[in-house]
Short mmCIF file of C-alpha atoms in Angstrom, two decimals:
data_model
loop_
_atom_site.label_atom_id
_atom_site.label_comp_id
_atom_site.label_asym_id
_atom_site.label_seq_id
_atom_site.Cartn_x
_atom_site.Cartn_y
_atom_site.Cartn_z
CA UNK A 1 0.00 0.00 0.00
CA UNK A 2 1.24 3.46 -0.85
CA UNK A 3 2.28 5.03 2.45
CA UNK A 4 0.81 8.31 1.28
CA UNK A 5 -2.65 6.75 1.59
CA UNK A 6 -2.20 6.92 5.37
CA UNK A 7 -1.70 10.65 5.22
CA UNK A 8 -4.39 12.51 7.17
CA UNK A 9 -5.71 15.40 5.13
CA UNK A 10 -8.39 16.55 7.59
CA UNK A 11 -8.52 15.97 11.33
CA UNK A 12 -11.70 16.99 13.14
CA UNK A 13 -11.50 15.66 16.70
CA UNK A 14 -13.51 14.40 18.52
CA UNK A 15 -15.49 13.37 15.46
CA UNK A 16 -13.42 12.01 12.56
CA UNK A 17 -10.28 12.13 10.47
CA UNK A 18 -10.06 11.82 6.69
CA UNK A 19 -7.16 10.13 4.90
CA UNK A 20 -5.71 11.00 1.54
CA UNK A 21 -7.22 7.88 -0.05
CA UNK A 22 -10.70 9.01 1.03
CA UNK A 23 -11.09 6.76 4.06
CA UNK A 24 -12.96 8.20 7.04
CA UNK A 25 -12.04 7.07 10.54
CA UNK A 26 -14.26 8.09 13.42
CA UNK A 27 -12.79 8.77 16.83
CA UNK A 28 -15.84 7.24 18.47
CA UNK A 29 -18.31 4.63 17.26
CA UNK A 30 -21.53 4.45 19.25
CA UNK A 31 -22.90 1.08 20.40
CA UNK A 32 -26.27 -0.17 19.10
CA UNK A 33 -29.17 -1.27 21.30
CA UNK A 34 -31.26 -4.13 19.86
CA UNK A 35 -34.91 -3.38 19.18
CA UNK A 36 -37.56 -5.14 21.24
CA UNK A 37 -39.13 -5.01 24.68
CA UNK A 38 -36.99 -3.71 27.52
CA UNK A 39 -38.34 -5.47 30.64
CA UNK A 40 -36.62 -2.92 32.89
CA UNK A 41 -38.35 0.16 31.49
CA UNK A 42 -41.38 -1.44 29.85
CA UNK A 43 -40.53 0.46 26.68
CA UNK A 44 -40.82 -1.42 23.39
CA UNK A 45 -39.02 -0.45 20.21
CA UNK A 46 -39.31 -1.22 16.52
CA UNK A 47 -37.04 -0.27 13.61
CA UNK A 48 -38.58 0.93 10.34
CA UNK A 49 -37.33 1.85 6.88
CA UNK A 50 -38.61 5.20 5.63
CA UNK A 51 -36.64 5.33 2.37
CA UNK A 52 -33.51 3.67 1.00
CA UNK A 53 -31.47 6.32 2.84
CA UNK A 54 -33.56 7.08 5.93
CA UNK A 55 -34.52 4.78 8.79
CA UNK A 56 -36.07 5.30 12.20
CA UNK A 57 -36.67 3.66 15.56
CA UNK A 58 -40.09 3.88 17.21
CA UNK A 59 -40.32 3.85 21.01
CA UNK A 60 -43.64 3.09 22.69
CA UNK A 61 -44.86 2.43 26.24
CA UNK A 62 -45.50 -1.24 26.88
CA UNK A 63 -49.03 -0.66 28.13
CA UNK A 64 -51.39 1.32 25.92
CA UNK A 65 -55.17 1.57 26.12
CA UNK A 66 -56.86 0.39 22.92
CA UNK A 67 -58.10 3.40 20.98
CA UNK A 68 -56.09 5.86 23.06
CA UNK A 69 -53.83 8.14 21.04
CA UNK A 70 -50.66 9.36 22.76
CA UNK A 71 -48.59 12.50 22.11
CA UNK A 72 -45.86 11.95 19.54
CA UNK A 73 -42.29 13.21 19.83
CA UNK A 74 -40.01 13.22 16.77
CA UNK A 75 -36.37 13.10 17.85
CA UNK A 76 -33.07 13.85 16.10
CA UNK A 77 -29.81 12.61 17.61
CA UNK A 78 -26.65 14.67 18.04
CA UNK A 79 -23.02 13.96 17.22
CA UNK A 80 -21.66 16.84 15.15
CA UNK A 81 -23.65 15.59 12.14
CA UNK A 82 -20.99 12.88 11.84
CA UNK A 83 -21.43 10.29 14.61
CA UNK A 84 -24.33 8.64 16.42
CA UNK A 85 -27.58 7.03 15.31
CA UNK A 86 -31.21 6.53 16.24
CA UNK A 87 -30.32 3.01 17.34
CA UNK A 88 -27.48 3.62 19.79
CA UNK A 89 -27.14 3.76 23.57
CA UNK A 90 -27.18 7.56 23.70
CA UNK A 91 -30.49 7.83 21.88
CA UNK A 92 -31.94 5.11 24.08
CA UNK A 93 -30.79 6.96 27.18
CA UNK A 94 -32.70 10.05 26.01
CA UNK A 95 -35.75 8.36 24.53
CA UNK A 96 -36.73 5.58 26.92
CA UNK A 97 -37.18 7.78 30.05
CA UNK A 98 -39.22 10.33 28.07
CA UNK A 99 -41.48 7.61 26.67
CA UNK A 100 -41.98 5.98 30.06
CA UNK A 101 -42.46 9.09 32.19
CA UNK A 102 -44.35 11.32 29.75
CA UNK A 103 -46.36 8.38 28.33
CA UNK A 104 -45.68 9.25 24.70
CA UNK A 105 -44.75 7.63 21.41
CA UNK A 106 -41.31 8.66 20.14
CA UNK A 107 -39.82 8.35 16.66
CA UNK A 108 -36.06 8.88 16.36
CA UNK A 109 -35.00 9.61 12.78
CA UNK A 110 -31.71 8.12 11.57
CA UNK A 111 -30.14 10.45 9.00
CA UNK A 112 -27.00 9.98 6.91
CA UNK A 113 -23.76 11.24 8.41
CA UNK A 114 -21.06 13.64 7.27
CA UNK A 115 -18.42 13.78 5.94
CA UNK A 116 -19.41 10.95 3.57
CA UNK A 117 -22.77 12.67 3.19
CA UNK A 118 -22.14 16.40 3.61
CA UNK A 119 -24.76 18.82 4.85
CA UNK A 120 -27.49 19.59 4.14
CA UNK A 121 -28.10 15.85 3.50
CA UNK A 122 -28.73 15.24 7.23
CA UNK A 123 -31.31 18.04 7.22
CA UNK A 124 -32.93 16.80 4.02
CA UNK A 125 -33.12 13.23 5.38
CA UNK A 126 -34.63 14.53 8.60
CA UNK A 127 -37.26 16.47 6.68
CA UNK A 128 -38.12 13.28 4.76
CA UNK A 129 -38.51 11.60 8.14
CA UNK A 130 -40.97 14.21 9.40
CA UNK A 131 -42.96 13.99 6.17
CA UNK A 132 -43.15 10.22 6.64
CA UNK A 133 -44.48 10.75 10.16
CA UNK A 134 -47.08 13.16 8.75
CA UNK A 135 -48.24 10.49 6.30
CA UNK A 136 -49.87 8.73 9.29
CA UNK A 137 -52.06 11.71 10.20
CA UNK A 138 -55.17 10.15 8.66
CA UNK A 139 -54.52 6.80 10.33
CA UNK A 140 -53.61 5.15 7.03
CA UNK A 141 -49.83 5.46 6.97
CA UNK A 142 -47.42 2.56 6.43
CA UNK A 143 -46.65 1.95 10.13
CA UNK A 144 -49.43 0.48 12.35
CA UNK A 145 -47.76 1.60 15.59
CA UNK A 146 -48.20 5.22 14.55
CA UNK A 147 -51.63 4.75 12.98
CA UNK A 148 -52.98 3.13 16.12
CA UNK A 149 -51.16 4.94 18.92
CA UNK A 150 -49.85 8.40 17.88
CA UNK A 151 -51.91 11.59 18.05
CA UNK A 152 -50.99 13.85 15.10
CA UNK A 153 -52.59 16.82 16.85
CA UNK A 154 -50.08 16.61 19.72
CA UNK A 155 -46.62 16.49 18.16
CA UNK A 156 -43.31 17.58 19.66
CA UNK A 157 -39.86 17.91 18.08
CA UNK A 158 -36.64 17.40 20.01
CA UNK A 159 -32.91 17.05 19.52
CA UNK A 160 -29.65 17.44 21.36
CA UNK A 161 -26.58 19.26 19.99
CA UNK A 162 -26.57 18.84 16.18
CA UNK A 163 -29.95 17.16 16.54
CA UNK A 164 -31.35 20.35 18.07
CA UNK A 165 -30.10 22.21 15.00
CA UNK A 166 -31.97 19.72 12.81
CA UNK A 167 -35.16 19.89 14.90
CA UNK A 168 -35.16 23.66 14.44
CA UNK A 169 -34.64 23.24 10.68
CA UNK A 170 -37.58 20.87 10.18
CA UNK A 171 -39.84 23.08 12.33
CA UNK A 172 -39.09 26.02 10.04
CA UNK A 173 -39.61 23.84 6.97
CA UNK A 174 -42.95 22.63 8.32
CA UNK A 175 -44.11 26.20 8.72
CA UNK A 176 -42.70 27.57 5.48
CA UNK A 177 -44.24 24.73 3.44
CA UNK A 178 -47.48 24.78 5.42
CA UNK A 179 -47.19 21.09 6.21
CA UNK A 180 -50.57 19.49 6.81
CA UNK A 181 -51.44 16.62 9.11
CA UNK A 182 -49.31 17.43 12.13
CA UNK A 183 -49.90 20.02 14.81
CA UNK A 184 -46.50 20.75 16.36
CA UNK A 185 -47.23 21.81 19.92
CA UNK A 186 -43.69 22.19 21.19
CA UNK A 187 -39.97 21.77 20.56
CA UNK A 188 -37.16 20.85 22.95
CA UNK A 189 -33.82 22.37 21.93
CA UNK A 190 -31.21 20.65 24.11
CA UNK A 191 -27.62 22.00 24.21
CA UNK A 192 -27.93 23.16 20.60
CA UNK A 193 -25.10 23.33 18.11
CA UNK A 194 -25.52 26.27 15.76
CA UNK A 195 -21.85 26.82 15.03
CA UNK A 196 -19.62 29.68 16.15
CA UNK A 197 -17.15 32.08 14.67
CA UNK A 198 -14.29 30.15 16.31
CA UNK A 199 -11.76 28.99 13.66
CA UNK A 200 -11.84 25.36 14.82
CA UNK A 201 -15.63 25.20 14.61
CA UNK A 202 -15.69 26.97 11.28
CA UNK A 203 -13.26 24.41 9.86
CA UNK A 204 -15.57 21.58 10.92
CA UNK A 205 -18.60 23.40 9.52
CA UNK A 206 -16.87 24.01 6.21
CA UNK A 207 -15.87 20.36 5.86
CA UNK A 208 -19.20 18.77 6.80
CA UNK A 209 -21.06 21.43 4.77
CA UNK A 210 -18.85 22.48 1.86
CA UNK A 211 -21.68 24.45 0.24
CA UNK A 212 -22.12 26.63 3.32
CA UNK A 213 -21.80 30.38 3.07
CA UNK A 214 -20.16 32.51 5.74
CA UNK A 215 -21.50 32.22 9.30
CA UNK A 216 -23.56 35.42 9.25
CA UNK A 217 -25.45 34.37 6.10
CA UNK A 218 -25.99 30.65 6.65
CA UNK A 219 -29.32 29.68 8.29
CA UNK A 220 -28.02 26.19 9.11
CA UNK A 221 -25.54 27.58 11.64
CA UNK A 222 -27.13 30.97 12.23
CA UNK A 223 -30.94 30.91 12.58
CA UNK A 224 -31.01 34.71 12.71
CA UNK A 225 -30.06 34.68 9.01
CA UNK A 226 -33.17 32.71 8.03
CA UNK A 227 -35.89 34.91 6.48
CA UNK A 228 -38.41 32.11 7.15
CA UNK A 229 -37.74 31.97 10.90
CA UNK A 230 -40.97 33.72 11.87
CA UNK A 231 -42.92 31.03 9.97
CA UNK A 232 -41.70 28.24 12.26
CA UNK A 233 -44.49 25.71 12.83
CA UNK A 234 -44.32 25.37 16.58
CA UNK A 235 -46.34 26.82 19.45
CA UNK A 236 -43.76 26.59 22.25
CA UNK A 237 -40.00 26.11 22.50
CA UNK A 238 -37.78 25.38 25.46
CA UNK A 239 -34.05 26.03 25.03
CA UNK A 240 -31.97 24.00 27.48
CA UNK A 241 -28.29 24.86 27.94
CA UNK A 242 -25.45 23.83 30.26
CA UNK A 243 -23.31 26.40 32.05
CA UNK A 244 -19.96 24.78 31.17
CA UNK A 245 -20.90 23.97 27.56
CA UNK A 246 -18.72 25.74 25.00
CA UNK A 247 -21.87 26.25 22.92
CA UNK A 248 -23.87 27.64 25.82
CA UNK A 249 -23.85 31.22 24.52
CA UNK A 250 -25.05 30.10 21.10
CA UNK A 251 -28.00 28.46 22.81
CA UNK A 252 -28.81 31.67 24.63
CA UNK A 253 -28.43 33.62 21.38
CA UNK A 254 -30.93 31.24 19.76
CA UNK A 255 -33.38 31.91 22.58
CA UNK A 256 -32.97 35.66 22.14
CA UNK A 257 -33.28 35.36 18.36
CA UNK A 258 -36.59 33.54 18.64
CA UNK A 259 -37.91 36.03 21.18
CA UNK A 260 -37.46 38.96 18.81
CA UNK A 261 -37.99 37.21 15.45
CA UNK A 262 -41.68 37.87 14.99
CA UNK A 263 -42.46 34.19 15.48
CA UNK A 264 -45.73 34.04 17.39
CA UNK A 265 -44.91 31.22 19.77
CA UNK A 266 -43.59 31.25 23.32
CA UNK A 267 -39.98 30.47 24.16
CA UNK A 268 -38.45 29.68 27.54
CA UNK A 269 -34.87 29.18 28.71
CA UNK A 270 -33.37 26.77 31.24
CA UNK A 271 -29.73 26.49 32.30
CA UNK A 272 -28.10 23.62 34.17
CA UNK A 273 -25.34 24.95 36.39
CA UNK A 274 -21.94 23.29 36.61
CA UNK A 275 -22.38 20.86 33.71
CA UNK A 276 -20.97 20.52 30.19
CA UNK A 277 -22.25 19.71 26.74
CA UNK A 278 -24.79 16.85 26.71
CA UNK A 279 -23.69 15.74 30.18
CA UNK A 280 -26.97 13.83 30.58
CA UNK A 281 -25.88 11.33 27.92
CA UNK A 282 -22.81 10.18 29.82
CA UNK A 283 -23.50 10.61 33.54
CA UNK A 284 -26.38 9.98 35.92
CA UNK A 285 -26.61 12.51 38.72
CA UNK A 286 -29.05 14.95 40.26
CA UNK A 287 -28.71 17.39 37.37
CA UNK A 288 -29.48 14.62 34.88
CA UNK A 289 -32.68 13.86 36.75
CA UNK A 290 -33.62 17.55 36.91
CA UNK A 291 -33.06 17.97 33.16
CA UNK A 292 -35.09 14.86 32.36
CA UNK A 293 -37.96 16.05 34.56
CA UNK A 294 -37.83 19.49 32.94
CA UNK A 295 -38.29 17.88 29.53
CA UNK A 296 -41.15 15.67 30.74
CA UNK A 297 -42.86 18.65 32.39
CA UNK A 298 -42.59 20.66 29.16
CA UNK A 299 -44.34 17.88 27.24
CA UNK A 300 -46.98 17.22 29.89
CA UNK A 301 -47.77 20.91 30.22
CA UNK A 302 -49.48 20.73 26.84
CA UNK A 303 -51.30 17.45 27.37
#
């Protein structure tokens, strides 16, 4: 093998490195959780194929009353647009407690990852996922779990980190295109990644999204630049940040942007003191429990 093929031409820790021969090596590969019934939580899961490129995992409480429709949460995982999946341990750690405690149905959309699939492919895949969910609004969609158990008039969007970025994107798309079938009651924006002007972050943004314009003009990393922002199809938003998160100020800026954008919904802000980015995915402590309860309360407030 030509030794030059082992030359690293782009290094983007903690996400991936790219070699001269085109190989991509990820610093971290998340571990999958098999679908099925979890006897510990009582949450059952099923994997579905939405399109050749887009898949999803459905989470549902074990006990449901026949004929009862539950609120539906559509979730997008984080990972810098380049790691993670709807089927891994991190998504399960977020989804299962919400499903059990809030008594909801949850669909986590699995989008294609950068850099092999540069942005906005993740956003486009995620939009396809939401449209697929909407196809069940009349009770005649392709997935019986959603037809029988999900209430299209009580829909929430959620995501952490890059997933929060995507959740925001699809909410704006839903409003701008006047999507029918789903009534989006609320959105949970958890430790959002909207990019920064820091050189290291800009380098990552430019590589995972080579078509991106400069920060100030790109709605993917700067929602304030989106002329469709005030059309966002969502009644309420909660922005959750962590005090020690390097992206904390971008989350607060997003909150402030929404508040003055002309969007007619209500936005609230919650900060966890003394914790870092997506701490709730890797540790279990009092703050993790508080954050989880805050998310459940936000959902239940509308039910």
